[in-house]
């Protein structure tokens, strides 16, 4: 299929639905954290992700070590740290942006572990992303940091800023997402045609027991029975995170990648932070200051550089 062939109407709708689901998924996390601890939310998310599909879908034809490792990296690592970040003071709007730095962590890990050389466009994107993270970091030092520290008493308050702990935990979540990407690449090398839906469902089994154990170890005993008294909105957020964001979102995205070249599908990922920012500000009342807007602009520019920079360089060389 041509790299320039337009998506069909059905595929365009699927791509936009994925962007909408993944962008609003951060708001659903905030709703879930109103009644559940981060570890309880993690266990609930993946319980919903496996039920009832685990009874109807056969296990993937992959080594169980790969399935388990992915489940731990993506489940306990990425989402466990992300839920802790949101509880510690990261806003839903900014989390949707900072988590996209997984693209650059993936590049670093690929170079270190898979010997994949970064392109010039990727190196330029890394530089822009570093500047963007620097803008976010400036909120926690000097005068901006004082304002952030004053607002950290109401860490996740909708009118306040973010906290340094929330920011660092969100970066760690992005790094764990990148680690799970490396696991998937190794899986694709060993079994190029593996069933992604079966892989997602069965790997979602891995985080459940660790999350339950972490909850028993670290959560206040008084919070352990909130499950029975949680309002319908909280259960709806769990269902949204498990069924829509985890299973349906990844299934539709993978289907698009199977039918179209990566460079036709990947640009839609730029819409996720746009939807995330809009949803956070409209639904939760998240606020963003000048330095954070600068950081957002630089990270989005970095992602655009990675997606389109290589083609622009190739065209420039061809003209010369």
PDB file of N, CA and C in Angstrom, residues 185-270:
ATOM      1  N   UNK A 185       9.014  -5.515  20.894  1.00  0.00           N
ATOM      2  CA  UNK A 185       9.901  -5.666  19.728  1.00  0.00           C
ATOM      3  C   UNK A 185      10.584  -7.024  19.739  1.00  0.00           C
ATOM      4  N   UNK A 186      11.006  -7.455  20.906  1.00  0.00           N
ATOM      5  CA  UNK A 186      11.613  -8.788  21.004  1.00  0.00           C
ATOM      6  C   UNK A 186      10.587  -9.868  20.671  1.00  0.00           C
ATOM      7  N   UNK A 187       9.329  -9.668  21.098  1.00  0.00           N
ATOM      8  CA  UNK A 187       8.268 -10.624  20.784  1.00  0.00           C
ATOM      9  C   UNK A 187       8.017 -10.680  19.283  1.00  0.00           C
ATOM     10  N   UNK A 188       8.032  -9.512  18.627  1.00  0.00           N
ATOM     11  CA  UNK A 188       7.809  -9.474  17.189  1.00  0.00           C
ATOM     12  C   UNK A 188       8.943 -10.143  16.424  1.00  0.00           C
ATOM     13  N   UNK A 189      10.163 -10.038  16.951  1.00  0.00           N
ATOM     14  CA  UNK A 189      11.287 -10.700  16.298  1.00  0.00           C
ATOM     15  C   UNK A 189      11.183 -12.209  16.390  1.00  0.00           C
ATOM     16  N   UNK A 190      10.701 -12.702  17.535  1.00  0.00           N
ATOM     17  CA  UNK A 190      10.611 -14.154  17.723  1.00  0.00           C
ATOM     18  C   UNK A 190       9.373 -14.738  17.056  1.00  0.00           C
ATOM     19  N   UNK A 191       8.272 -13.961  17.041  1.00  0.00           N
ATOM     20  CA  UNK A 191       7.023 -14.428  16.427  1.00  0.00           C
ATOM     21  C   UNK A 191       6.384 -13.252  15.704  1.00  0.00           C
ATOM     22  N   UNK A 192       6.773 -12.976  14.450  1.00  0.00           N
ATOM     23  CA  UNK A 192       6.308 -11.778  13.744  1.00  0.00           C
ATOM     24  C   UNK A 192       4.789 -11.659  13.629  1.00  0.00           C
ATOM     25  N   UNK A 193       4.077 -12.781  13.549  1.00  0.00           N
ATOM     26  CA  UNK A 193       2.635 -12.741  13.339  1.00  0.00           C
ATOM     27  C   UNK A 193       1.844 -13.068  14.608  1.00  0.00           C
ATOM     28  N   UNK A 194       2.386 -12.714  15.764  1.00  0.00           N
ATOM     29  CA  UNK A 194       1.681 -13.072  16.995  1.00  0.00           C
ATOM     30  C   UNK A 194       0.376 -12.288  17.114  1.00  0.00           C
ATOM     31  N   UNK A 195      -0.595 -12.905  17.822  1.00  0.00           N
ATOM     32  CA  UNK A 195      -1.921 -12.328  17.995  1.00  0.00           C
ATOM     33  C   UNK A 195      -1.856 -11.250  19.073  1.00  0.00           C
ATOM     34  N   UNK A 196      -2.020  -9.991  18.660  1.00  0.00           N
ATOM     35  CA  UNK A 196      -1.859  -8.880  19.601  1.00  0.00           C
ATOM     36  C   UNK A 196      -2.975  -8.863  20.638  1.00  0.00           C
ATOM     37  N   UNK A 197      -4.223  -9.162  20.226  1.00  0.00           N
ATOM     38  CA  UNK A 197      -5.335  -9.145  21.180  1.00  0.00           C
ATOM     39  C   UNK A 197      -5.127 -10.195  22.268  1.00  0.00           C
ATOM     40  N   UNK A 198      -4.740 -11.398  21.865  1.00  0.00           N
ATOM     41  CA  UNK A 198      -4.464 -12.438  22.858  1.00  0.00           C
ATOM     42  C   UNK A 198      -3.300 -12.034  23.756  1.00  0.00           C
ATOM     43  N   UNK A 199      -2.303 -11.410  23.160  1.00  0.00           N
ATOM     44  CA  UNK A 199      -1.149 -10.951  23.933  1.00  0.00           C
ATOM     45  C   UNK A 199      -1.569  -9.923  24.975  1.00  0.00           C
ATOM     46  N   UNK A 200      -2.422  -8.947  24.587  1.00  0.00           N
ATOM     47  CA  UNK A 200      -2.859  -7.915  25.518  1.00  0.00           C
ATOM     48  C   UNK A 200      -3.701  -8.503  26.645  1.00  0.00           C
ATOM     49  N   UNK A 201      -4.616  -9.412  26.293  1.00  0.00           N
ATOM     50  CA  UNK A 201      -5.502  -9.980  27.306  1.00  0.00           C
ATOM     51  C   UNK A 201      -4.722 -10.815  28.314  1.00  0.00           C
ATOM     52  N   UNK A 202      -3.876 -11.717  27.822  1.00  0.00           N
ATOM     53  CA  UNK A 202      -3.180 -12.620  28.737  1.00  0.00           C
ATOM     54  C   UNK A 202      -2.051 -11.929  29.498  1.00  0.00           C
ATOM     55  N   UNK A 203      -1.435 -10.922  28.905  1.00  0.00           N
ATOM     56  CA  UNK A 203      -0.412 -10.179  29.658  1.00  0.00           C
ATOM     57  C   UNK A 203      -1.052  -9.338  30.754  1.00  0.00           C
ATOM     58  N   UNK A 204      -2.351  -9.039  30.614  1.00  0.00           N
ATOM     59  CA  UNK A 204      -3.044  -8.269  31.641  1.00  0.00           C
ATOM     60  C   UNK A 204      -3.275  -9.079  32.911  1.00  0.00           C
ATOM     61  N   UNK A 205      -3.063 -10.386  32.836  1.00  0.00           N
ATOM     62  CA  UNK A 205      -3.148 -11.206  34.051  1.00  0.00           C
ATOM     63  C   UNK A 205      -1.981 -10.922  34.998  1.00  0.00           C
ATOM     64  N   UNK A 206      -0.821 -10.604  34.433  1.00  0.00           N
ATOM     65  CA  UNK A 206       0.405 -10.496  35.224  1.00  0.00           C
ATOM     66  C   UNK A 206       0.369  -9.416  36.306  1.00  0.00           C
ATOM     67  N   UNK A 207      -0.200  -8.234  36.058  1.00  0.00           N
ATOM     68  CA  UNK A 207      -0.113  -7.185  37.087  1.00  0.00           C
ATOM     69  C   UNK A 207      -1.100  -7.349  38.245  1.00  0.00           C
ATOM     70  N   UNK A 208      -2.107  -8.192  38.104  1.00  0.00           N
ATOM     71  CA  UNK A 208      -3.191  -8.205  39.087  1.00  0.00           C
ATOM     72  C   UNK A 208      -2.704  -8.607  40.473  1.00  0.00           C
ATOM     73  N   UNK A 209      -2.032  -9.744  40.570  1.00  0.00           N
ATOM     74  CA  UNK A 209      -1.551 -10.207  41.879  1.00  0.00           C
ATOM     75  C   UNK A 209      -0.529  -9.241  42.482  1.00  0.00           C
ATOM     76  N   UNK A 210       0.468  -8.740  41.712  1.00  0.00           N
ATOM     77  CA  UNK A 210       1.384  -7.745  42.295  1.00  0.00           C
ATOM     78  C   UNK A 210       0.671  -6.510  42.824  1.00  0.00           C
ATOM     79  N   UNK A 211      -0.348  -6.012  42.094  1.00  0.00           N
ATOM     80  CA  UNK A 211      -1.079  -4.837  42.574  1.00  0.00           C
ATOM     81  C   UNK A 211      -1.825  -5.140  43.876  1.00  0.00           C
ATOM     82  N   UNK A 212      -2.424  -6.327  43.948  1.00  0.00           N
ATOM     83  CA  UNK A 212      -3.132  -6.710  45.176  1.00  0.00           C
ATOM     84  C   UNK A 212      -2.151  -6.805  46.343  1.00  0.00           C
ATOM     85  N   UNK A 213      -0.989  -7.400  46.101  1.00  0.00           N
ATOM     86  CA  UNK A 213       0.030  -7.522  47.158  1.00  0.00           C
ATOM     87  C   UNK A 213       0.538  -6.149  47.603  1.00  0.00           C
ATOM     88  N   UNK A 214       0.767  -5.256  46.632  1.00  0.00           N
ATOM     89  CA  UNK A 214       1.214  -3.906  46.974  1.00  0.00           C
ATOM     90  C   UNK A 214       0.155  -3.164  47.788  1.00  0.00           C
ATOM     91  N   UNK A 215      -1.102  -3.377  47.447  1.00  0.00           N
ATOM     92  CA  UNK A 215      -2.179  -2.752  48.205  1.00  0.00           C
ATOM     93  C   UNK A 215      -2.214  -3.263  49.641  1.00  0.00           C
ATOM     94  N   UNK A 216      -2.057  -4.571  49.812  1.00  0.00           N
ATOM     95  CA  UNK A 216      -2.065  -5.152  51.152  1.00  0.00           C
ATOM     96  C   UNK A 216      -0.878  -4.669  51.977  1.00  0.00           C
ATOM     97  N   UNK A 217       0.256  -4.442  51.307  1.00  0.00           N
ATOM     98  CA  UNK A 217       1.458  -4.028  52.020  1.00  0.00           C
ATOM     99  C   UNK A 217       1.459  -2.538  52.384  1.00  0.00           C
ATOM    100  N   UNK A 218       0.974  -1.685  51.477  1.00  0.00           N
ATOM    101  CA  UNK A 218       1.183  -0.253  51.651  1.00  0.00           C
ATOM    102  C   UNK A 218      -0.086   0.571  51.868  1.00  0.00           C
ATOM    103  N   UNK A 219      -1.241   0.066  51.476  1.00  0.00           N
ATOM    104  CA  UNK A 219      -2.457   0.861  51.638  1.00  0.00           C
ATOM    105  C   UNK A 219      -2.960   0.801  53.074  1.00  0.00           C
ATOM    106  N   UNK A 220      -3.564   1.888  53.495  1.00  0.00           N
ATOM    107  CA  UNK A 220      -4.193   1.931  54.812  1.00  0.00           C
ATOM    108  C   UNK A 220      -5.285   0.861  54.870  1.00  0.00           C
ATOM    109  N   UNK A 221      -5.301   0.028  55.913  1.00  0.00           N
ATOM    110  CA  UNK A 221      -6.340  -1.017  56.007  1.00  0.00           C
ATOM    111  C   UNK A 221      -7.757  -0.466  55.893  1.00  0.00           C
ATOM    112  N   UNK A 222      -7.935   0.794  56.281  1.00  0.00           N
ATOM    113  CA  UNK A 222      -9.283   1.371  56.208  1.00  0.00           C
ATOM    114  C   UNK A 222      -9.763   1.548  54.770  1.00  0.00           C
ATOM    115  N   UNK A 223      -8.821   1.530  53.816  1.00  0.00           N
ATOM    116  CA  UNK A 223      -9.203   1.744  52.414  1.00  0.00           C
ATOM    117  C   UNK A 223      -9.520   0.439  51.692  1.00  0.00           C
ATOM    118  N   UNK A 224      -9.258  -0.701  52.325  1.00  0.00           N
ATOM    119  CA  UNK A 224      -9.336  -1.968  51.594  1.00  0.00           C
ATOM    120  C   UNK A 224     -10.752  -2.362  51.205  1.00  0.00           C
ATOM    121  N   UNK A 225     -11.748  -1.836  51.886  1.00  0.00           N
ATOM    122  CA  UNK A 225     -13.115  -2.236  51.573  1.00  0.00           C
ATOM    123  C   UNK A 225     -13.884  -1.148  50.840  1.00  0.00           C
ATOM    124  N   UNK A 226     -13.150  -0.194  50.258  1.00  0.00           N
ATOM    125  CA  UNK A 226     -13.824   0.843  49.476  1.00  0.00           C
ATOM    126  C   UNK A 226     -14.470   0.278  48.219  1.00  0.00           C
ATOM    127  N   UNK A 227     -14.001  -0.895  47.805  1.00  0.00           N
ATOM    128  CA  UNK A 227     -14.570  -1.510  46.602  1.00  0.00           C
ATOM    129  C   UNK A 227     -16.083  -1.636  46.724  1.00  0.00           C
ATOM    130  N   UNK A 228     -16.542  -2.052  47.914  1.00  0.00           N
ATOM    131  CA  UNK A 228     -17.973  -2.328  48.068  1.00  0.00           C
ATOM    132  C   UNK A 228     -18.807  -1.055  48.088  1.00  0.00           C
ATOM    133  N   UNK A 229     -18.198   0.069  48.480  1.00  0.00           N
ATOM    134  CA  UNK A 229     -18.961   1.300  48.580  1.00  0.00           C
ATOM    135  C   UNK A 229     -18.665   2.313  47.493  1.00  0.00           C
ATOM    136  N   UNK A 230     -17.903   1.932  46.486  1.00  0.00           N
ATOM    137  CA  UNK A 230     -17.555   2.871  45.415  1.00  0.00           C
ATOM    138  C   UNK A 230     -18.798   3.233  44.599  1.00  0.00           C
ATOM    139  N   UNK A 231     -18.929   4.500  44.209  1.00  0.00           N
ATOM    140  CA  UNK A 231     -20.091   4.916  43.413  1.00  0.00           C
ATOM    141  C   UNK A 231     -20.016   4.376  41.986  1.00  0.00           C
ATOM    142  N   UNK A 232     -21.137   4.393  41.271  1.00  0.00           N
ATOM    143  CA  UNK A 232     -21.152   3.896  39.884  1.00  0.00           C
ATOM    144  C   UNK A 232     -20.145   4.599  38.975  1.00  0.00           C
ATOM    145  N   UNK A 233     -19.881   5.892  39.214  1.00  0.00           N
ATOM    146  CA  UNK A 233     -18.943   6.623  38.355  1.00  0.00           C
ATOM    147  C   UNK A 233     -17.533   6.035  38.445  1.00  0.00           C
ATOM    148  N   UNK A 234     -17.169   5.546  39.626  1.00  0.00           N
ATOM    149  CA  UNK A 234     -15.847   4.957  39.798  1.00  0.00           C
ATOM    150  C   UNK A 234     -15.757   3.621  39.073  1.00  0.00           C
ATOM    151  N   UNK A 235     -16.809   2.824  39.176  1.00  0.00           N
ATOM    152  CA  UNK A 235     -16.827   1.553  38.446  1.00  0.00           C
ATOM    153  C   UNK A 235     -16.831   1.798  36.942  1.00  0.00           C
ATOM    154  N   UNK A 236     -17.525   2.857  36.515  1.00  0.00           N
ATOM    155  CA  UNK A 236     -17.525   3.201  35.084  1.00  0.00           C
ATOM    156  C   UNK A 236     -16.125   3.574  34.622  1.00  0.00           C
ATOM    157  N   UNK A 237     -15.373   4.281  35.479  1.00  0.00           N
ATOM    158  CA  UNK A 237     -14.006   4.646  35.110  1.00  0.00           C
ATOM    159  C   UNK A 237     -13.127   3.407  34.998  1.00  0.00           C
ATOM    160  N   UNK A 238     -13.328   2.429  35.880  1.00  0.00           N
ATOM    161  CA  UNK A 238     -12.563   1.179  35.788  1.00  0.00           C
ATOM    162  C   UNK A 238     -12.883   0.433  34.497  1.00  0.00           C
ATOM    163  N   UNK A 239     -14.177   0.360  34.169  1.00  0.00           N
ATOM    164  CA  UNK A 239     -14.574  -0.307  32.931  1.00  0.00           C
ATOM    165  C   UNK A 239     -13.986   0.403  31.724  1.00  0.00           C
ATOM    166  N   UNK A 240     -13.980   1.735  31.763  1.00  0.00           N
ATOM    167  CA  UNK A 240     -13.422   2.517  30.653  1.00  0.00           C
ATOM    168  C   UNK A 240     -11.929   2.244  30.506  1.00  0.00           C
ATOM    169  N   UNK A 241     -11.205   2.224  31.625  1.00  0.00           N
ATOM    170  CA  UNK A 241      -9.765   1.982  31.590  1.00  0.00           C
ATOM    171  C   UNK A 241      -9.443   0.569  31.115  1.00  0.00           C
ATOM    172  N   UNK A 242     -10.222  -0.412  31.578  1.00  0.00           N
ATOM    173  CA  UNK A 242      -9.933  -1.801  31.233  1.00  0.00           C
ATOM    174  C   UNK A 242     -10.380  -2.198  29.844  1.00  0.00           C
ATOM    175  N   UNK A 243     -11.638  -1.909  29.532  1.00  0.00           N
ATOM    176  CA  UNK A 243     -12.194  -2.373  28.260  1.00  0.00           C
ATOM    177  C   UNK A 243     -11.886  -1.419  27.103  1.00  0.00           C
ATOM    178  N   UNK A 244     -12.058  -0.124  27.328  1.00  0.00           N
ATOM    179  CA  UNK A 244     -11.900   0.831  26.231  1.00  0.00           C
ATOM    180  C   UNK A 244     -10.429   1.184  25.987  1.00  0.00           C
ATOM    181  N   UNK A 245      -9.745   1.687  27.031  1.00  0.00           N
ATOM    182  CA  UNK A 245      -8.373   2.174  26.844  1.00  0.00           C
ATOM    183  C   UNK A 245      -7.379   1.044  26.639  1.00  0.00           C
ATOM    184  N   UNK A 246      -7.557  -0.065  27.373  1.00  0.00           N
ATOM    185  CA  UNK A 246      -6.574  -1.148  27.297  1.00  0.00           C
ATOM    186  C   UNK A 246      -6.840  -2.085  26.124  1.00  0.00           C
ATOM    187  N   UNK A 247      -8.045  -2.631  26.039  1.00  0.00           N
ATOM    188  CA  UNK A 247      -8.326  -3.664  25.033  1.00  0.00           C
ATOM    189  C   UNK A 247      -8.770  -3.057  23.701  1.00  0.00           C
ATOM    190  N   UNK A 248      -9.842  -2.269  23.700  1.00  0.00           N
ATOM    191  CA  UNK A 248     -10.368  -1.738  22.434  1.00  0.00           C
ATOM    192  C   UNK A 248      -9.373  -0.778  21.789  1.00  0.00           C
ATOM    193  N   UNK A 249      -8.774   0.109  22.590  1.00  0.00           N
ATOM    194  CA  UNK A 249      -7.840   1.076  22.036  1.00  0.00           C
ATOM    195  C   UNK A 249      -6.652   0.422  21.364  1.00  0.00           C
ATOM    196  N   UNK A 250      -6.021  -0.521  22.060  1.00  0.00           N
ATOM    197  CA  UNK A 250      -4.853  -1.196  21.486  1.00  0.00           C
ATOM    198  C   UNK A 250      -5.241  -2.072  20.298  1.00  0.00           C
ATOM    199  N   UNK A 251      -6.422  -2.690  20.350  1.00  0.00           N
ATOM    200  CA  UNK A 251      -6.858  -3.549  19.241  1.00  0.00           C
ATOM    201  C   UNK A 251      -7.080  -2.721  17.972  1.00  0.00           C
ATOM    202  N   UNK A 252      -7.732  -1.567  18.104  1.00  0.00           N
ATOM    203  CA  UNK A 252      -7.982  -0.717  16.934  1.00  0.00           C
ATOM    204  C   UNK A 252      -6.670  -0.143  16.396  1.00  0.00           C
ATOM    205  N   UNK A 253      -5.793   0.277  17.302  1.00  0.00           N
ATOM    206  CA  UNK A 253      -4.517   0.856  16.871  1.00  0.00           C
ATOM    207  C   UNK A 253      -3.681  -0.173  16.124  1.00  0.00           C
ATOM    208  N   UNK A 254      -3.641  -1.394  16.641  1.00  0.00           N
ATOM    209  CA  UNK A 254      -2.865  -2.454  15.996  1.00  0.00           C
ATOM    210  C   UNK A 254      -3.466  -2.815  14.641  1.00  0.00           C
ATOM    211  N   UNK A 255      -4.798  -2.812  14.564  1.00  0.00           N
ATOM    212  CA  UNK A 255      -5.449  -3.076  13.287  1.00  0.00           C
ATOM    213  C   UNK A 255      -5.080  -2.042  12.239  1.00  0.00           C
ATOM    214  N   UNK A 256      -5.001  -0.778  12.648  1.00  0.00           N
ATOM    215  CA  UNK A 256      -4.587   0.289  11.722  1.00  0.00           C
ATOM    216  C   UNK A 256      -3.155   0.068  11.240  1.00  0.00           C
ATOM    217  N   UNK A 257      -2.273  -0.332  12.155  1.00  0.00           N
ATOM    218  CA  UNK A 257      -0.874  -0.561  11.791  1.00  0.00           C
ATOM    219  C   UNK A 257      -0.725  -1.752  10.851  1.00  0.00           C
ATOM    220  N   UNK A 258      -1.639  -2.703  10.937  1.00  0.00           N
ATOM    221  CA  UNK A 258      -1.582  -3.858  10.039  1.00  0.00           C
ATOM    222  C   UNK A 258      -2.045  -3.490   8.633  1.00  0.00           C
ATOM    223  N   UNK A 259      -2.965  -2.517   8.516  1.00  0.00           N
ATOM    224  CA  UNK A 259      -3.551  -2.166   7.221  1.00  0.00           C
ATOM    225  C   UNK A 259      -2.867  -0.989   6.535  1.00  0.00           C
ATOM    226  N   UNK A 260      -2.092  -0.210   7.287  1.00  0.00           N
ATOM    227  CA  UNK A 260      -1.486   0.991   6.722  1.00  0.00           C
ATOM    228  C   UNK A 260      -0.044   1.123   7.175  1.00  0.00           C
ATOM    229  N   UNK A 261       0.797   1.819   6.403  1.00  0.00           N
ATOM    230  CA  UNK A 261       2.176   2.064   6.836  1.00  0.00           C
ATOM    231  C   UNK A 261       2.204   2.847   8.144  1.00  0.00           C
ATOM    232  N   UNK A 262       3.254   2.643   8.903  1.00  0.00           N
ATOM    233  CA  UNK A 262       3.373   3.301  10.207  1.00  0.00           C
ATOM    234  C   UNK A 262       3.309   4.813  10.068  1.00  0.00           C
ATOM    235  N   UNK A 263       3.954   5.357   8.989  1.00  0.00           N
ATOM    236  CA  UNK A 263       3.990   6.816   8.868  1.00  0.00           C
ATOM    237  C   UNK A 263       2.640   7.423   8.490  1.00  0.00           C
ATOM    238  N   UNK A 264       1.642   6.590   8.171  1.00  0.00           N
ATOM    239  CA  UNK A 264       0.283   7.094   7.940  1.00  0.00           C
ATOM    240  C   UNK A 264      -0.537   7.063   9.227  1.00  0.00           C
ATOM    241  N   UNK A 265      -0.159   6.188  10.155  1.00  0.00           N
ATOM    242  CA  UNK A 265      -0.931   6.007  11.382  1.00  0.00           C
ATOM    243  C   UNK A 265      -0.333   6.776  12.552  1.00  0.00           C
ATOM    244  N   UNK A 266       0.996   6.731  12.670  1.00  0.00           N
ATOM    245  CA  UNK A 266       1.670   7.307  13.841  1.00  0.00           C
ATOM    246  C   UNK A 266       1.328   8.776  14.093  1.00  0.00           C
ATOM    247  N   UNK A 267       1.181   9.637  13.058  1.00  0.00           N
ATOM    248  CA  UNK A 267       0.877  11.046  13.348  1.00  0.00           C
ATOM    249  C   UNK A 267      -0.379  11.269  14.177  1.00  0.00           C
ATOM    250  N   UNK A 268      -1.303  10.314  14.145  1.00  0.00           N
ATOM    251  CA  UNK A 268      -2.508  10.484  14.951  1.00  0.00           C
ATOM    252  C   UNK A 268      -2.192  10.498  16.447  1.00  0.00           C
ATOM    253  N   UNK A 269      -1.043   9.914  16.838  1.00  0.00           N
ATOM    254  CA  UNK A 269      -0.688   9.902  18.258  1.00  0.00           C
ATOM    255  C   UNK A 269      -0.466  11.317  18.797  1.00  0.00           C
ATOM    256  N   UNK A 270      -0.185  12.288  17.890  1.00  0.00           N
ATOM    257  CA  UNK A 270      -0.034  13.669  18.322  1.00  0.00           C
ATOM    258  C   UNK A 270      -1.349  14.242  18.859  1.00  0.00           C
TER     259      UNK A 270
END
